[in-house]
Amino acid sequence: MEQTISVSVNGRQYERSVEPRLLLSDFLRHEIGLSGTHVGCEHGVCGACTVLMDSAAVRSCLLFAVQANGRDVTTVEGLDGGHEELHPIQHGFWEKHGLQCGFCTPGILMTLVPFLEENPDPTEDEIREVLSGNICRCTGYQKIVEAVQLSARLIKEKPA
Amino acid sequence: MKPAAFEYHAPRTVEETLALLWNYGEDGKLLAGGQSLVPTMNFRLTQPTALIDLNGIDELFFLREEDDELRCGAMTRQRAVERSDLVKRIVPLLHETMPHIAHTQIRNRGTIGGSLAHADPTAELPALAIALDASMYVRSFTDARWIAARDYYVGLFTTSMEPEEMLLEVAIPGLPAGSGWAFEEVARQKGNYAMCGAAAVVDLAEGGSIGHVSLVFLGVGEAPVEAERAATLLVGEKPTAAAIRAASDAAAKLDIDPVGDIHAGPAFRRHLAGVLAERVLTKACARAAGYEG
């Protein structure tokens, strides 16, 4: 039986009637058309579908859309805050070539948002640890680590 | 790769939940963090008639100290435990083990009760519950009982809870001053299911010999395995490198009977168990003796 849910995504309120079995990842992509959230493995291993729910990085393929009822979700589309300029983390990835095919990138970016808020000066080990939950099959991670280091600097330099 | 249809319930209280479980029995499945359950639903390995979502039950989210024990509500997120100063202070072994559990995104949703009740033989928390002599508070619509962690794990993904019972809380005795503890595991990749892991808790008696030791493995049996022969060898001995080596060898040879899978054969798991036992016992004894923080 379908249920009506109301979810805030990137600051905008969406009301939809959904089946309880609909995954949050599919809700974002198919119900409200935000296809920036990628679906890789659909069993919580690859991290491509990572979004923020109430500011915490979570796997959207392991949540049902009904569980997001009344919650705040942020996807990669919300990173620019509506200002149409790159978030410092996106800028870091662009500058340092932190991606090749880009499939894993949205999940990595969303993992990094809370991480860099809590760890403004991460060590390389800490960066590799937090990235362990996101699988990239192109880069070998070296460029991603450099991108995160640059992103941390850019966030600090960014005028408040 | 999409779950089968189910009836969805989102109760707000334990009472409501227990009534639902009473009605559905084995056809009802409790949804805690969903980090193990939802993948199996996505693969349609699990197709519950009803999914009972515990995420709206505020009374199951808590961490507090009571009678020198850590009391942890079943829905307390793993990430909250990882970050808790209370946990770090009274059960430092739990604090130290948390980062080994999967990844931050998983721990943000994953819960203590969910992991304990799921009873995955390669999971960290069930092994820790036994090493720390934890107790589980379990209720059904009609009854309530405490189950010692040792009696809670009975087999592969199987606990001694009945289908209409639910885990509400775990009580973990605080580690007394003068006890030592350590956890280590080996996984192919950071955050993956470990091929083998070991937790040790050691108390030294007066005079510096070993008074009590608990050594528990994960990944080498259908449930966590307590290394009883190794413990027997150590009690009363001084914690020398030779004694620890002998006990670790005994643990790997006599206390476990691992089966192989695609990740590691039985011989390799046995080897890992011996190496990890020696490491955690050495570290736990050093900590108990006050050599290491």
PDB file of C-alpha atoms in Angstrom, chain B residues 69-286:
ATOM      1  CA  GLU B  69      27.827  -1.006  33.661  1.00  0.00           C
ATOM      2  CA  LEU B  70      27.359   0.554  30.278  1.00  0.00           C
ATOM      3  CA  ARG B  71      23.686   0.373  29.323  1.00  0.00           C
ATOM      4  CA  CYS B  72      23.119   0.743  25.623  1.00  0.00           C
ATOM      5  CA  GLY B  73      19.713   0.938  23.950  1.00  0.00           C
ATOM      6  CA  ALA B  74      19.313  -1.427  21.024  1.00  0.00           C
ATOM      7  CA  MET B  75      18.862   1.368  18.475  1.00  0.00           C
ATOM      8  CA  THR B  76      21.913   3.356  19.550  1.00  0.00           C
ATOM      9  CA  ARG B  77      23.880   4.037  16.378  1.00  0.00           C
ATOM     10  CA  GLN B  78      27.326   2.519  16.121  1.00  0.00           C
ATOM     11  CA  ARG B  79      28.673   5.954  15.298  1.00  0.00           C
ATOM     12  CA  ALA B  80      27.273   7.322  18.576  1.00  0.00           C
ATOM     13  CA  VAL B  81      29.076   4.589  20.499  1.00  0.00           C
ATOM     14  CA  GLU B  82      32.281   5.252  18.599  1.00  0.00           C
ATOM     15  CA  ARG B  83      32.132   8.920  19.590  1.00  0.00           C
ATOM     16  CA  SER B  84      30.951   8.489  23.167  1.00  0.00           C
ATOM     17  CA  ASP B  85      33.293   9.638  25.941  1.00  0.00           C
ATOM     18  CA  LEU B  86      31.307   7.483  28.371  1.00  0.00           C
ATOM     19  CA  VAL B  87      32.055   4.359  26.315  1.00  0.00           C
ATOM     20  CA  LYS B  88      35.696   5.322  26.020  1.00  0.00           C
ATOM     21  CA  ARG B  89      35.947   5.741  29.772  1.00  0.00           C
ATOM     22  CA  ILE B  90      34.162   2.649  31.046  1.00  0.00           C
ATOM     23  CA  VAL B  91      34.465   0.130  28.172  1.00  0.00           C
ATOM     24  CA  PRO B  92      37.564   1.236  26.234  1.00  0.00           C
ATOM     25  CA  LEU B  93      37.698  -2.095  24.363  1.00  0.00           C
ATOM     26  CA  LEU B  94      34.352  -1.270  22.753  1.00  0.00           C
ATOM     27  CA  HIS B  95      35.578   2.213  21.870  1.00  0.00           C
ATOM     28  CA  GLU B  96      38.725   0.828  20.274  1.00  0.00           C
ATOM     29  CA  THR B  97      36.837  -1.772  18.244  1.00  0.00           C
ATOM     30  CA  MET B  98      34.170   0.478  16.718  1.00  0.00           C
ATOM     31  CA  PRO B  99      36.258   1.826  13.796  1.00  0.00           C
ATOM     32  CA  HIS B 100      36.795  -1.771  12.616  1.00  0.00           C
ATOM     33  CA  ILE B 101      33.075  -2.077  11.885  1.00  0.00           C
ATOM     34  CA  ALA B 102      32.536  -1.400   8.177  1.00  0.00           C
ATOM     35  CA  HIS B 103      32.712   2.293   7.210  1.00  0.00           C
ATOM     36  CA  THR B 104      31.495   5.602   8.625  1.00  0.00           C
ATOM     37  CA  GLN B 105      28.450   5.653   6.324  1.00  0.00           C
ATOM     38  CA  ILE B 106      27.482   2.220   7.619  1.00  0.00           C
ATOM     39  CA  ARG B 107      28.115   3.113  11.263  1.00  0.00           C
ATOM     40  CA  ASN B 108      25.991   6.248  10.871  1.00  0.00           C
ATOM     41  CA  ARG B 109      22.965   3.974  10.412  1.00  0.00           C
ATOM     42  CA  GLY B 110      24.063   0.659  11.874  1.00  0.00           C
ATOM     43  CA  THR B 111      22.959  -0.001  15.437  1.00  0.00           C
ATOM     44  CA  ILE B 112      24.377  -1.898  18.402  1.00  0.00           C
ATOM     45  CA  GLY B 113      21.257  -4.008  18.866  1.00  0.00           C
ATOM     46  CA  GLY B 114      20.912  -4.712  15.160  1.00  0.00           C
ATOM     47  CA  SER B 115      24.426  -6.071  14.914  1.00  0.00           C
ATOM     48  CA  LEU B 116      24.148  -8.080  18.143  1.00  0.00           C
ATOM     49  CA  ALA B 117      20.835  -9.659  17.143  1.00  0.00           C
ATOM     50  CA  HIS B 118      21.848 -10.314  13.533  1.00  0.00           C
ATOM     51  CA  ALA B 119      24.521 -12.697  14.907  1.00  0.00           C
ATOM     52  CA  ASP B 120      26.818 -12.595  11.907  1.00  0.00           C
ATOM     53  CA  PRO B 121      29.764 -14.851  12.792  1.00  0.00           C
ATOM     54  CA  THR B 122      32.204 -12.380  11.250  1.00  0.00           C
ATOM     55  CA  ALA B 123      30.796  -9.343  13.079  1.00  0.00           C
ATOM     56  CA  GLU B 124      32.801  -7.641  15.804  1.00  0.00           C
ATOM     57  CA  LEU B 125      30.086  -6.832  18.346  1.00  0.00           C
ATOM     58  CA  PRO B 126      28.904 -10.390  19.113  1.00  0.00           C
ATOM     59  CA  ALA B 127      32.494 -11.486  19.838  1.00  0.00           C
ATOM     60  CA  LEU B 128      32.995  -8.409  21.974  1.00  0.00           C
ATOM     61  CA  ALA B 129      29.759  -9.042  23.879  1.00  0.00           C
ATOM     62  CA  ILE B 130      31.098 -12.435  24.967  1.00  0.00           C
ATOM     63  CA  ALA B 131      34.597 -11.155  25.770  1.00  0.00           C
ATOM     64  CA  LEU B 132      33.071  -8.382  27.891  1.00  0.00           C
ATOM     65  CA  ASP B 133      30.502 -10.656  29.563  1.00  0.00           C
ATOM     66  CA  ALA B 134      27.589  -8.571  28.328  1.00  0.00           C
ATOM     67  CA  SER B 135      23.922  -9.370  28.921  1.00  0.00           C
ATOM     68  CA  MET B 136      21.014  -8.842  26.575  1.00  0.00           C
ATOM     69  CA  TYR B 137      17.637  -7.597  27.765  1.00  0.00           C
ATOM     70  CA  VAL B 138      14.979  -9.258  25.677  1.00  0.00           C
ATOM     71  CA  ARG B 139      11.211  -8.842  25.721  1.00  0.00           C
ATOM     72  CA  SER B 140       8.181 -10.336  24.104  1.00  0.00           C
ATOM     73  CA  PHE B 141       4.579  -9.198  24.431  1.00  0.00           C
ATOM     74  CA  THR B 142       4.197 -11.425  27.492  1.00  0.00           C
ATOM     75  CA  ASP B 143       7.687 -11.915  28.963  1.00  0.00           C
ATOM     76  CA  ALA B 144      10.996 -10.244  29.693  1.00  0.00           C
ATOM     77  CA  ARG B 145      14.379 -11.818  30.396  1.00  0.00           C
ATOM     78  CA  TRP B 146      18.103 -11.196  30.499  1.00  0.00           C
ATOM     79  CA  ILE B 147      20.318 -13.498  28.434  1.00  0.00           C
ATOM     80  CA  ALA B 148      24.071 -13.714  28.986  1.00  0.00           C
ATOM     81  CA  ALA B 149      25.982 -13.137  25.733  1.00  0.00           C
ATOM     82  CA  ARG B 150      27.450 -16.655  26.062  1.00  0.00           C
ATOM     83  CA  ASP B 151      23.949 -18.135  25.924  1.00  0.00           C
ATOM     84  CA  TYR B 152      22.669 -15.677  23.347  1.00  0.00           C
ATOM     85  CA  TYR B 153      24.708 -16.928  20.378  1.00  0.00           C
ATOM     86  CA  VAL B 154      23.703 -20.423  19.343  1.00  0.00           C
ATOM     87  CA  GLY B 155      24.643 -20.710  15.672  1.00  0.00           C
ATOM     88  CA  LEU B 156      24.940 -19.157  12.263  1.00  0.00           C
ATOM     89  CA  PHE B 157      22.881 -15.937  12.293  1.00  0.00           C
ATOM     90  CA  THR B 158      20.985 -17.523  15.167  1.00  0.00           C
ATOM     91  CA  THR B 159      20.381 -16.334  18.703  1.00  0.00           C
ATOM     92  CA  SER B 160      18.408 -17.873  21.540  1.00  0.00           C
ATOM     93  CA  MET B 161      15.639 -15.284  21.042  1.00  0.00           C
ATOM     94  CA  GLU B 162      12.207 -16.489  19.951  1.00  0.00           C
ATOM     95  CA  PRO B 163      10.622 -14.959  16.811  1.00  0.00           C
ATOM     96  CA  GLU B 164       8.263 -12.858  18.948  1.00  0.00           C
ATOM     97  CA  GLU B 165      11.090 -11.581  21.145  1.00  0.00           C
ATOM     98  CA  MET B 166      13.092  -8.445  20.610  1.00  0.00           C
ATOM     99  CA  LEU B 167      16.390  -7.162  21.962  1.00  0.00           C
ATOM    100  CA  LEU B 168      15.874  -3.886  23.829  1.00  0.00           C
ATOM    101  CA  GLU B 169      19.132  -3.206  25.602  1.00  0.00           C
ATOM    102  CA  VAL B 170      22.607  -4.553  26.257  1.00  0.00           C
ATOM    103  CA  ALA B 171      24.412  -4.207  29.587  1.00  0.00           C
ATOM    104  CA  ILE B 172      28.193  -4.312  29.444  1.00  0.00           C
ATOM    105  CA  PRO B 173      30.149  -4.400  32.710  1.00  0.00           C
ATOM    106  CA  GLY B 174      32.726  -1.618  32.878  1.00  0.00           C
ATOM    107  CA  LEU B 175      36.323  -2.745  32.655  1.00  0.00           C
ATOM    108  CA  PRO B 176      37.812  -2.438  36.150  1.00  0.00           C
ATOM    109  CA  ALA B 177      41.052  -0.579  36.713  1.00  0.00           C
ATOM    110  CA  GLY B 178      43.896  -3.042  36.322  1.00  0.00           C
ATOM    111  CA  SER B 179      42.301  -5.001  33.526  1.00  0.00           C
ATOM    112  CA  GLY B 180      43.805  -5.059  30.047  1.00  0.00           C
ATOM    113  CA  TRP B 181      42.076  -5.448  26.726  1.00  0.00           C
ATOM    114  CA  ALA B 182      42.743  -5.511  22.989  1.00  0.00           C
ATOM    115  CA  PHE B 183      41.038  -6.188  19.677  1.00  0.00           C
ATOM    116  CA  GLU B 184      42.522  -6.955  16.268  1.00  0.00           C
ATOM    117  CA  GLU B 185      41.239  -8.356  13.021  1.00  0.00           C
ATOM    118  CA  VAL B 186      42.455  -9.125   9.519  1.00  0.00           C
ATOM    119  CA  ALA B 187      40.306  -8.265   6.511  1.00  0.00           C
ATOM    120  CA  ARG B 188      41.254  -8.257   2.839  1.00  0.00           C
ATOM    121  CA  GLN B 189      40.210  -4.634   2.660  1.00  0.00           C
ATOM    122  CA  LYS B 190      39.587  -2.038   5.364  1.00  0.00           C
ATOM    123  CA  GLY B 191      35.963  -2.309   6.442  1.00  0.00           C
ATOM    124  CA  ASN B 192      35.271  -5.656   4.781  1.00  0.00           C
ATOM    125  CA  TYR B 193      34.105  -8.639   6.771  1.00  0.00           C
ATOM    126  CA  ALA B 194      37.131  -9.909   8.649  1.00  0.00           C
ATOM    127  CA  MET B 195      38.611 -13.318   7.844  1.00  0.00           C
ATOM    128  CA  CYS B 196      39.454 -13.594  11.518  1.00  0.00           C
ATOM    129  CA  GLY B 197      39.401 -11.317  14.535  1.00  0.00           C
ATOM    130  CA  ALA B 198      40.230 -11.679  18.209  1.00  0.00           C
ATOM    131  CA  ALA B 199      39.243  -9.834  21.382  1.00  0.00           C
ATOM    132  CA  ALA B 200      41.002 -10.309  24.700  1.00  0.00           C
ATOM    133  CA  VAL B 201      40.274  -9.124  28.235  1.00  0.00           C
ATOM    134  CA  VAL B 202      42.824  -9.915  30.946  1.00  0.00           C
ATOM    135  CA  ASP B 203      42.893  -9.290  34.708  1.00  0.00           C
ATOM    136  CA  LEU B 204      46.126  -9.723  36.631  1.00  0.00           C
ATOM    137  CA  ALA B 205      45.986 -11.130  40.159  1.00  0.00           C
ATOM    138  CA  GLU B 206      48.180  -9.914  42.988  1.00  0.00           C
ATOM    139  CA  GLY B 207      51.756 -10.868  42.271  1.00  0.00           C
ATOM    140  CA  GLY B 208      51.251 -10.284  38.558  1.00  0.00           C
ATOM    141  CA  SER B 209      49.982 -13.673  37.440  1.00  0.00           C
ATOM    142  CA  ILE B 210      46.939 -13.895  35.219  1.00  0.00           C
ATOM    143  CA  GLY B 211      43.738 -14.022  37.249  1.00  0.00           C
ATOM    144  CA  HIS B 212      41.146 -14.035  34.523  1.00  0.00           C
ATOM    145  CA  VAL B 213      41.344 -14.099  30.758  1.00  0.00           C
ATOM    146  CA  SER B 214      38.707 -14.035  28.062  1.00  0.00           C
ATOM    147  CA  LEU B 215      39.789 -14.620  24.465  1.00  0.00           C
ATOM    148  CA  VAL B 216      37.073 -14.645  21.795  1.00  0.00           C
ATOM    149  CA  PHE B 217      37.416 -15.126  18.043  1.00  0.00           C
ATOM    150  CA  LEU B 218      35.199 -14.036  15.197  1.00  0.00           C
ATOM    151  CA  GLY B 219      35.196 -15.489  11.696  1.00  0.00           C
ATOM    152  CA  VAL B 220      36.291 -18.991  12.660  1.00  0.00           C
ATOM    153  CA  GLY B 221      32.983 -20.646  13.497  1.00  0.00           C
ATOM    154  CA  GLU B 222      29.220 -20.391  13.084  1.00  0.00           C
ATOM    155  CA  ALA B 223      29.116 -18.040  16.065  1.00  0.00           C
ATOM    156  CA  PRO B 224      31.792 -16.235  18.086  1.00  0.00           C
ATOM    157  CA  VAL B 225      34.188 -18.808  19.586  1.00  0.00           C
ATOM    158  CA  GLU B 226      35.530 -18.518  23.103  1.00  0.00           C
ATOM    159  CA  ALA B 227      39.044 -19.948  23.437  1.00  0.00           C
ATOM    160  CA  GLU B 228      38.514 -21.909  26.625  1.00  0.00           C
ATOM    161  CA  ARG B 229      41.591 -24.137  26.473  1.00  0.00           C
ATOM    162  CA  ALA B 230      43.831 -21.140  25.916  1.00  0.00           C
ATOM    163  CA  ALA B 231      42.265 -19.412  28.916  1.00  0.00           C
ATOM    164  CA  THR B 232      42.787 -22.473  31.115  1.00  0.00           C
ATOM    165  CA  LEU B 233      46.450 -22.562  30.144  1.00  0.00           C
ATOM    166  CA  LEU B 234      46.964 -18.918  31.041  1.00  0.00           C
ATOM    167  CA  VAL B 235      45.161 -18.576  34.363  1.00  0.00           C
ATOM    168  CA  GLY B 236      47.688 -18.620  37.198  1.00  0.00           C
ATOM    169  CA  GLU B 237      50.629 -18.096  34.842  1.00  0.00           C
ATOM    170  CA  LYS B 238      52.822 -15.022  34.619  1.00  0.00           C
ATOM    171  CA  PRO B 239      52.078 -13.201  31.362  1.00  0.00           C
ATOM    172  CA  THR B 240      55.385 -14.090  29.730  1.00  0.00           C
ATOM    173  CA  ALA B 241      55.920 -14.179  25.977  1.00  0.00           C
ATOM    174  CA  ALA B 242      56.359 -17.958  26.177  1.00  0.00           C
ATOM    175  CA  ALA B 243      53.101 -18.505  28.089  1.00  0.00           C
ATOM    176  CA  ILE B 244      51.196 -16.277  25.685  1.00  0.00           C
ATOM    177  CA  ARG B 245      52.725 -18.067  22.699  1.00  0.00           C
ATOM    178  CA  ALA B 246      51.761 -21.471  24.079  1.00  0.00           C
ATOM    179  CA  ALA B 247      48.199 -20.356  24.810  1.00  0.00           C
ATOM    180  CA  SER B 248      47.833 -18.782  21.356  1.00  0.00           C
ATOM    181  CA  ASP B 249      49.022 -21.993  19.701  1.00  0.00           C
ATOM    182  CA  ALA B 250      46.543 -23.956  21.775  1.00  0.00           C
ATOM    183  CA  ALA B 251      43.756 -21.573  20.836  1.00  0.00           C
ATOM    184  CA  ALA B 252      44.489 -21.947  17.122  1.00  0.00           C
ATOM    185  CA  LYS B 253      44.906 -25.736  17.278  1.00  0.00           C
ATOM    186  CA  LEU B 254      42.327 -26.826  19.845  1.00  0.00           C
ATOM    187  CA  ASP B 255      39.743 -24.127  20.464  1.00  0.00           C
ATOM    188  CA  ILE B 256      38.560 -23.506  16.911  1.00  0.00           C
ATOM    189  CA  ASP B 257      37.491 -25.561  13.927  1.00  0.00           C
ATOM    190  CA  PRO B 258      37.261 -23.043  11.096  1.00  0.00           C
ATOM    191  CA  VAL B 259      35.718 -23.797   7.720  1.00  0.00           C
ATOM    192  CA  GLY B 260      37.038 -22.189   4.565  1.00  0.00           C
ATOM    193  CA  ASP B 261      35.348 -19.937   2.080  1.00  0.00           C
ATOM    194  CA  ILE B 262      36.374 -18.005  -1.002  1.00  0.00           C
ATOM    195  CA  HIS B 263      38.270 -15.486   1.153  1.00  0.00           C
ATOM    196  CA  ALA B 264      40.353 -17.810   3.304  1.00  0.00           C
ATOM    197  CA  GLY B 265      40.754 -21.554   3.750  1.00  0.00           C
ATOM    198  CA  PRO B 266      40.638 -23.298   7.137  1.00  0.00           C
ATOM    199  CA  ALA B 267      44.436 -23.490   7.490  1.00  0.00           C
ATOM    200  CA  PHE B 268      44.874 -19.790   6.846  1.00  0.00           C
ATOM    201  CA  ARG B 269      42.107 -18.889   9.297  1.00  0.00           C
ATOM    202  CA  ARG B 270      43.742 -21.089  11.903  1.00  0.00           C
ATOM    203  CA  HIS B 271      47.042 -19.348  11.245  1.00  0.00           C
ATOM    204  CA  LEU B 272      45.400 -15.915  11.584  1.00  0.00           C
ATOM    205  CA  ALA B 273      43.744 -16.955  14.838  1.00  0.00           C
ATOM    206  CA  GLY B 274      47.105 -17.921  16.347  1.00  0.00           C
ATOM    207  CA  VAL B 275      48.782 -14.700  15.256  1.00  0.00           C
ATOM    208  CA  LEU B 276      45.896 -12.489  16.382  1.00  0.00           C
ATOM    209  CA  ALA B 277      45.568 -14.314  19.710  1.00  0.00           C
ATOM    210  CA  GLU B 278      49.215 -13.693  20.455  1.00  0.00           C
ATOM    211  CA  ARG B 279      48.913 -10.015  19.544  1.00  0.00           C
ATOM    212  CA  VAL B 280      45.777  -9.288  21.558  1.00  0.00           C
ATOM    213  CA  LEU B 281      46.921 -11.287  24.577  1.00  0.00           C
ATOM    214  CA  THR B 282      50.295  -9.546  24.563  1.00  0.00           C
ATOM    215  CA  LYS B 283      48.668  -6.131  24.322  1.00  0.00           C
ATOM    216  CA  ALA B 284      45.987  -6.905  26.900  1.00  0.00           C
ATOM    217  CA  CYS B 285      48.587  -8.209  29.387  1.00  0.00           C
ATOM    218  CA  ALA B 286      50.777  -5.149  28.845  1.00  0.00           C
TER     219      ALA B 286
END
